[in-house]
PDB file of C-alpha atoms and ligand atoms in Angstrom:
ATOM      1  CA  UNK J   1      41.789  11.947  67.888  1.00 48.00           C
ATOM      2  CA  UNK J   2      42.801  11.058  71.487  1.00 63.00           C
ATOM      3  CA  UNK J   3      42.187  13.690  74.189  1.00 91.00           C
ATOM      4  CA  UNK J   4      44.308  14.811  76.869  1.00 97.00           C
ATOM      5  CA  UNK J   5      45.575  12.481  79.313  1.00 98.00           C
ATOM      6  CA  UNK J   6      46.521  12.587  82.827  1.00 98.00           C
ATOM      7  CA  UNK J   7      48.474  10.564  86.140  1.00 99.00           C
ATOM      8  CA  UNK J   8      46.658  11.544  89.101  1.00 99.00           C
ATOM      9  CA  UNK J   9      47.059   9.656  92.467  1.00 99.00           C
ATOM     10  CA  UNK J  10      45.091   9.572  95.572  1.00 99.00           C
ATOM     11  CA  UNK J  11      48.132   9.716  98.279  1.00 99.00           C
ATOM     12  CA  UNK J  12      48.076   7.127 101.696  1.00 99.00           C
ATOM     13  CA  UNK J  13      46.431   9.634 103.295  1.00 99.00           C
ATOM     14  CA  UNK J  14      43.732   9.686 100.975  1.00 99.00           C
ATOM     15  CA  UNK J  15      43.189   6.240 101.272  1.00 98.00           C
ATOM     16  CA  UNK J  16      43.885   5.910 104.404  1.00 98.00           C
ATOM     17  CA  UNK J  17      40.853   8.491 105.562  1.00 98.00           C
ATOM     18  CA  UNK J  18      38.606   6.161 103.198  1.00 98.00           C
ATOM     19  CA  UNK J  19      38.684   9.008 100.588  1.00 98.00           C
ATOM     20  CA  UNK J  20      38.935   7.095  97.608  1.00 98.00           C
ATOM     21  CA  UNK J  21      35.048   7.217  96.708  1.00 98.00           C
ATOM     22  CA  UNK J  22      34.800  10.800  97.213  1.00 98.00           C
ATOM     23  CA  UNK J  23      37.730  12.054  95.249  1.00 98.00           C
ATOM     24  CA  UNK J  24      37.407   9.316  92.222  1.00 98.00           C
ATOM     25  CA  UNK J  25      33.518  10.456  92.103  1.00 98.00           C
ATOM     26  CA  UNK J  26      34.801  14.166  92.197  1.00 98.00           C
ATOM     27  CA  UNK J  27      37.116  13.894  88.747  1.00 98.00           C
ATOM     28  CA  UNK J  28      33.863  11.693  87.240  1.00 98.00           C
ATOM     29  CA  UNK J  29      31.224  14.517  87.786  1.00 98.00           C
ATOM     30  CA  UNK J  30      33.548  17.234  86.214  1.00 98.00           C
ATOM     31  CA  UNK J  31      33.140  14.911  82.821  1.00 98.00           C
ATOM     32  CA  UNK J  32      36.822  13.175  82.690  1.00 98.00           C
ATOM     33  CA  UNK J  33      36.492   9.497  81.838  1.00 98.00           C
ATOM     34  CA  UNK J  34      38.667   7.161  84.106  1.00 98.00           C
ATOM     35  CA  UNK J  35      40.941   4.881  81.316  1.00 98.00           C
ATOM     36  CA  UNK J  36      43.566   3.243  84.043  1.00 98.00           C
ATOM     37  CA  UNK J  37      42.714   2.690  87.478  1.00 98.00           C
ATOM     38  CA  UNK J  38      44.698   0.372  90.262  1.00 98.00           C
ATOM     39  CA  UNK J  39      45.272  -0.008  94.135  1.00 98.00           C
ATOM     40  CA  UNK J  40      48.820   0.003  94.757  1.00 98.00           C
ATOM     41  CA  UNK J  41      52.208   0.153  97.318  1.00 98.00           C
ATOM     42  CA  UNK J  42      54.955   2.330  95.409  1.00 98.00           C
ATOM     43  CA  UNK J  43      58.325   1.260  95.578  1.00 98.00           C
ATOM     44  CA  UNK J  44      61.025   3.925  96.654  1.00 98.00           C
ATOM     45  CA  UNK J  45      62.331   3.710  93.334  1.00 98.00           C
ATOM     46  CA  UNK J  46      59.359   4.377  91.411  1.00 98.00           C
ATOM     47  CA  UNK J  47      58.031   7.234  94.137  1.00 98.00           C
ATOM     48  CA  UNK J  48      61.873   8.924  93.605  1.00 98.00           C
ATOM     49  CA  UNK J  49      61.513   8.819  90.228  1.00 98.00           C
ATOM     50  CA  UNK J  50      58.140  10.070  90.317  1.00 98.00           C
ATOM     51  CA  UNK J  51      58.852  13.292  92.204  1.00 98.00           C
ATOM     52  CA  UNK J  52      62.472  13.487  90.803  1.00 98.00           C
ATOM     53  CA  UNK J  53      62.350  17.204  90.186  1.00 97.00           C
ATOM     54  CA  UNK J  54      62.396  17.350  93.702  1.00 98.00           C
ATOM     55  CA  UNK J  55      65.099  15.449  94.744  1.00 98.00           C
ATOM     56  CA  UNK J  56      67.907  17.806  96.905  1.00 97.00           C
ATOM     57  CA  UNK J  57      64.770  20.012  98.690  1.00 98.00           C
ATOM     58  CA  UNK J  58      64.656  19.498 102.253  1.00 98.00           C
ATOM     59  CA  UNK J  59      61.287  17.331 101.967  1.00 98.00           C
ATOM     60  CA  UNK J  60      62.136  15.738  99.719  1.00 98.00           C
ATOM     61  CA  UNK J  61      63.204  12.054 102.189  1.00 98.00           C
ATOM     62  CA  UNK J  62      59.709  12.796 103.694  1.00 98.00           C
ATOM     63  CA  UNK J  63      57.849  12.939 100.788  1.00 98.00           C
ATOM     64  CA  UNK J  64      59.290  10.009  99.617  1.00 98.00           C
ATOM     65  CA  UNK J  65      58.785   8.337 102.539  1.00 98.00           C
ATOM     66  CA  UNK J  66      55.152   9.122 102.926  1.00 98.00           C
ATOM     67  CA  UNK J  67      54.053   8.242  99.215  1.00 98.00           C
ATOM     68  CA  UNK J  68      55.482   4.983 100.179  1.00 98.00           C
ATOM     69  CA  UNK J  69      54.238   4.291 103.053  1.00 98.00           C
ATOM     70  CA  UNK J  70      50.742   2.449 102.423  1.00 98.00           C
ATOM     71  CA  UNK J  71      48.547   2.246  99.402  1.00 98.00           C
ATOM     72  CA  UNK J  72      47.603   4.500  96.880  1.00 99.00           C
ATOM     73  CA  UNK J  73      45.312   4.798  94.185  1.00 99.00           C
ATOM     74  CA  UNK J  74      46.765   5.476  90.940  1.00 99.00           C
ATOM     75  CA  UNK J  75      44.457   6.829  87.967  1.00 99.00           C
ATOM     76  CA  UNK J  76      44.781   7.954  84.503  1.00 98.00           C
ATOM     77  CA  UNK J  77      42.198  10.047  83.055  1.00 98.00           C
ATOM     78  CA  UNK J  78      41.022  11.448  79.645  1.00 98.00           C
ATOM     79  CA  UNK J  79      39.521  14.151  78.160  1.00 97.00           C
ATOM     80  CA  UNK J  80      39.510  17.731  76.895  1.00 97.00           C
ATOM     81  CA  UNK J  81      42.348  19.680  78.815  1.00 98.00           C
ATOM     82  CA  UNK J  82      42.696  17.153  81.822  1.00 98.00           C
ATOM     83  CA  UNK J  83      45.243  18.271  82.644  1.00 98.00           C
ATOM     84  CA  UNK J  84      44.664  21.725  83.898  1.00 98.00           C
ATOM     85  CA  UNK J  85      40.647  20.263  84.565  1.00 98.00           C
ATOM     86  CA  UNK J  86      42.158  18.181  87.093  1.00 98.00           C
ATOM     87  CA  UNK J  87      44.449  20.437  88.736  1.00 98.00           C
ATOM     88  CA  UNK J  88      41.690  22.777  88.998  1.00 98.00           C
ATOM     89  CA  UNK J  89      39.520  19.566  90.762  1.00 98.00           C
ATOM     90  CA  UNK J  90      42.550  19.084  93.166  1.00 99.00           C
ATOM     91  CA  UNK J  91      43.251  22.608  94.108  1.00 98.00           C
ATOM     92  CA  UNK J  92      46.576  24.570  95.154  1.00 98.00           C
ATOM     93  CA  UNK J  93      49.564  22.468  96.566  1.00 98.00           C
ATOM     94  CA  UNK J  94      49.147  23.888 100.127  1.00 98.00           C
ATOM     95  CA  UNK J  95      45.479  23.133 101.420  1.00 98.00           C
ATOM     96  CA  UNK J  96      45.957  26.433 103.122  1.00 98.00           C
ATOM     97  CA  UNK J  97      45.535  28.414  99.738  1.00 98.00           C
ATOM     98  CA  UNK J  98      43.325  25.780  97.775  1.00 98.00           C
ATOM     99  CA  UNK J  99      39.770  27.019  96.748  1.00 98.00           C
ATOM    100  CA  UNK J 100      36.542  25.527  98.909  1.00 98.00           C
ATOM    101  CA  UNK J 101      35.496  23.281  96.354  1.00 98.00           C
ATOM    102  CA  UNK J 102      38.504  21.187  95.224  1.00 99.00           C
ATOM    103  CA  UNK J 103      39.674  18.415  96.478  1.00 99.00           C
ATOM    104  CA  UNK J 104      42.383  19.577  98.954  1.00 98.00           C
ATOM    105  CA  UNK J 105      39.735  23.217 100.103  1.00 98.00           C
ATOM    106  CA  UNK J 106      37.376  20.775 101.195  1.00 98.00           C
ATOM    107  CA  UNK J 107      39.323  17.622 102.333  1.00 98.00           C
ATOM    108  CA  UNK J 108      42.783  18.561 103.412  1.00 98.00           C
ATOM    109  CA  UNK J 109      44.676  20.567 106.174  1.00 98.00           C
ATOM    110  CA  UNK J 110      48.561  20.075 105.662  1.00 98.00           C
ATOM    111  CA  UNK J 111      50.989  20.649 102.980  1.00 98.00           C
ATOM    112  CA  UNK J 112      52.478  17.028 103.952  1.00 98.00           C
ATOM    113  CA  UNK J 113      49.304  15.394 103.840  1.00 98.00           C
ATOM    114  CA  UNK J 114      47.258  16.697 100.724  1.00 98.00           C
ATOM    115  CA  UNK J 115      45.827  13.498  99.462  1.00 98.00           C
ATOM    116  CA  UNK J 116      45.625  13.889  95.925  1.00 98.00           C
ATOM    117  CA  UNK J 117      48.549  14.156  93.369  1.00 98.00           C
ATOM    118  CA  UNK J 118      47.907  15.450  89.555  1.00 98.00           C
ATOM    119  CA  UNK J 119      50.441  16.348  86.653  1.00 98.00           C
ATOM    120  CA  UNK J 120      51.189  19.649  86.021  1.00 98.00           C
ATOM    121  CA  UNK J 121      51.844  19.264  82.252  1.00 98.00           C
ATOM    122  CA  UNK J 122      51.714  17.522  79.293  1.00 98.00           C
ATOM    123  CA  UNK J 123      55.298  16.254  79.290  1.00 98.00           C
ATOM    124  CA  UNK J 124      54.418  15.697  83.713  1.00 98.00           C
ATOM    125  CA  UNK J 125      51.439  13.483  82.399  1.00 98.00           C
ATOM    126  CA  UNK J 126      53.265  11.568  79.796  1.00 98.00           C
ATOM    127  CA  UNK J 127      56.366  10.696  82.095  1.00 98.00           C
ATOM    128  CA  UNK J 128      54.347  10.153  85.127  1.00 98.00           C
ATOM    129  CA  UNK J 129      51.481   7.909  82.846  1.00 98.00           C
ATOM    130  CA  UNK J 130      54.527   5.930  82.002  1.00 98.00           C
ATOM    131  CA  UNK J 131      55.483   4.933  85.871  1.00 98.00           C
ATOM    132  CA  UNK J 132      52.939   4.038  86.382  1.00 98.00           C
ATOM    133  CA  UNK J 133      50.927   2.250  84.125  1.00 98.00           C
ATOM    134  CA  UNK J 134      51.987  -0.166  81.209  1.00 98.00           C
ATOM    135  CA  UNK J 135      50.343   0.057  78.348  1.00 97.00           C
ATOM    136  CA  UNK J 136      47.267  -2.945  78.440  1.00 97.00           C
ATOM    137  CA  UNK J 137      46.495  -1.385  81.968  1.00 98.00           C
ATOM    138  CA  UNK J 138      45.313   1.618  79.988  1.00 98.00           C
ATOM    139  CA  UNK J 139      42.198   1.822  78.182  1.00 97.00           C
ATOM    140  CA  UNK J 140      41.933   2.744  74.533  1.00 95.00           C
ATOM    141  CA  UNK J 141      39.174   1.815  72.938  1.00 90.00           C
ATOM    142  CA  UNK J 142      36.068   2.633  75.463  1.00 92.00           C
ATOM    143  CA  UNK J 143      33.527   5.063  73.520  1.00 93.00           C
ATOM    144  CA  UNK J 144      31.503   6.813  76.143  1.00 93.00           C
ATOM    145  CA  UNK J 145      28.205   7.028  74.826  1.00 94.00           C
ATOM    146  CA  UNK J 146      27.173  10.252  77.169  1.00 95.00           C
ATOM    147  CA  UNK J 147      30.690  11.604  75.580  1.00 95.00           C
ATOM    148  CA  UNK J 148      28.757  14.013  72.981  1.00 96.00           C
ATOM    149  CA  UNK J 149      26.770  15.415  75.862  1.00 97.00           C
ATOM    150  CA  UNK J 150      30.138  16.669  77.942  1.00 96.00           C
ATOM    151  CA  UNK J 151      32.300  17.450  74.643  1.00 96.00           C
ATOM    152  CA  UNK J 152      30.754  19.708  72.123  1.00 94.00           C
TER     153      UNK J 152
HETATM  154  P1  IDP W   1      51.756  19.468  93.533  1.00 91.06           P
HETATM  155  O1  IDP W   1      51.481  18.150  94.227  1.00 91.06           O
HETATM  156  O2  IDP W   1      50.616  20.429  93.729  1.00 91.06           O
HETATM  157  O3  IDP W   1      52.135  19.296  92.092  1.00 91.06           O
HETATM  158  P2  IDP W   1      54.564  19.995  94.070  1.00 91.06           P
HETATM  159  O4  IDP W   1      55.170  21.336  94.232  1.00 91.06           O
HETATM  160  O5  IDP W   1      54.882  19.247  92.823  1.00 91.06           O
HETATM  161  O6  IDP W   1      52.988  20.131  94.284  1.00 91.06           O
HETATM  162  O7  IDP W   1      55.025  19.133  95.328  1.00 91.06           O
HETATM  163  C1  IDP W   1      54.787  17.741  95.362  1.00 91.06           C
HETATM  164  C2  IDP W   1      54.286  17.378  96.723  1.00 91.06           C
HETATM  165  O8  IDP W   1      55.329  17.544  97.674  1.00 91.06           O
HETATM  166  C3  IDP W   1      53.144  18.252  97.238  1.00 91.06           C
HETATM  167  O9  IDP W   1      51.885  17.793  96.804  1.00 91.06           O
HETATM  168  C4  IDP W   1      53.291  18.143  98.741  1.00 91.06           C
HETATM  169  O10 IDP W   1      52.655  16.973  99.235  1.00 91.06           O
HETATM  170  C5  IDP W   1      54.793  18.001  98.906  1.00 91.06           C
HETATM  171  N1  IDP W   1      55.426  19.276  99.215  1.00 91.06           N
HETATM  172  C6  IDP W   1      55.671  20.288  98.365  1.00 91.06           C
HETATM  173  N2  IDP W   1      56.277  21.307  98.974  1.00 91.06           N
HETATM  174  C7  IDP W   1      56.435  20.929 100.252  1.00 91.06           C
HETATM  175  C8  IDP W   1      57.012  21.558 101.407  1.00 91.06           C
HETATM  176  O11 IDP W   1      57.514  22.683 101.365  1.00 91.06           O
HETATM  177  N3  IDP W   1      56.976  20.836 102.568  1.00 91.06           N
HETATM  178  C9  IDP W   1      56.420  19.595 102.650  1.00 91.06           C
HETATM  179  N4  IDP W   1      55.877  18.964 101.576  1.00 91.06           N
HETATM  180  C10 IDP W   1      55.889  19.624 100.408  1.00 91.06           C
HETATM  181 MG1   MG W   2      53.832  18.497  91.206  1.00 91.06          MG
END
């Protein structure tokens, strides 16, 4: 059976700050295998649709217009409970709050600049997945062989 899958997105600021080693290596070591991976500008389109259950709050323009406004990395990755295993890698929305240890306690200051985006559910991961990526940019058929040493 297929394991949990999730979007997750290293923001411009992330890649701007040369990030993208450190926070891809940080979702590999926790055990999640990567199965979609690409470099990538996000139209406005796609970024408002993306954080449409936003749309009306009053960062919403900026939000948009920072997601937009240089590359990202955009990642979809597998495994038991990803989803809430990489929220917990990321940390709490405002870097203020998050954890030492994840992504945004260690690597970012500002609510507005937070570098990493991850869904928050199952139906999140599914709609954002589906943005995203089409369906040959996703893996499906890529056995790890360490996979019985991470998953009991
Ligand atoms: P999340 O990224 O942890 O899921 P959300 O509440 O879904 O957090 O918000 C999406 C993104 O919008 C946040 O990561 C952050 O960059 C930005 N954001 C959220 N709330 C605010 C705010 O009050 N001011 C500025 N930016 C915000
Ligand atoms: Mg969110």
């Amino acid at each position: 059976m297929a394991e949990e899958r999730t979007f997750v997105a290293i923001k411009p600021d992330g890649v701007e700050r040369g990030l993208i080693g450190e926070i891809i290596g940080r979702f590999e070591k926790r055990g999640l295998k990567l199965v979609g991976l690409k470099l990538m500008t996000v139209t406005t389109s796609k970024a408002e649709e993306h954080y449409g259950e936003h749309k009306g709050k009053p960062f919403f323009d900026g939000l948009i217009k920072f997601i937009t406004s240089g590359p990202i990395v955009a990642m979809c990755w597998e495994g038991k409970n990803a989803i809430v295993l990489a929220r917990s890698v990321i940390g709490a929305t405002n870097p203020k709050d998050a954890t030492p240890g994840t992504i945004r306690g260690d690597l970012a200051v500002d609510l507005g600049r937070n570098v990493v985006h991850g869904s928050d559910s199952a139906a999140s991961a599914e709609r954002e997945i589906g943005i995203f990526f089409s369906k040959q940019e996703l893996l499906e058929d890529w056995q790890r062989t360490i996979h019985k040493w991470i998953v009991e």
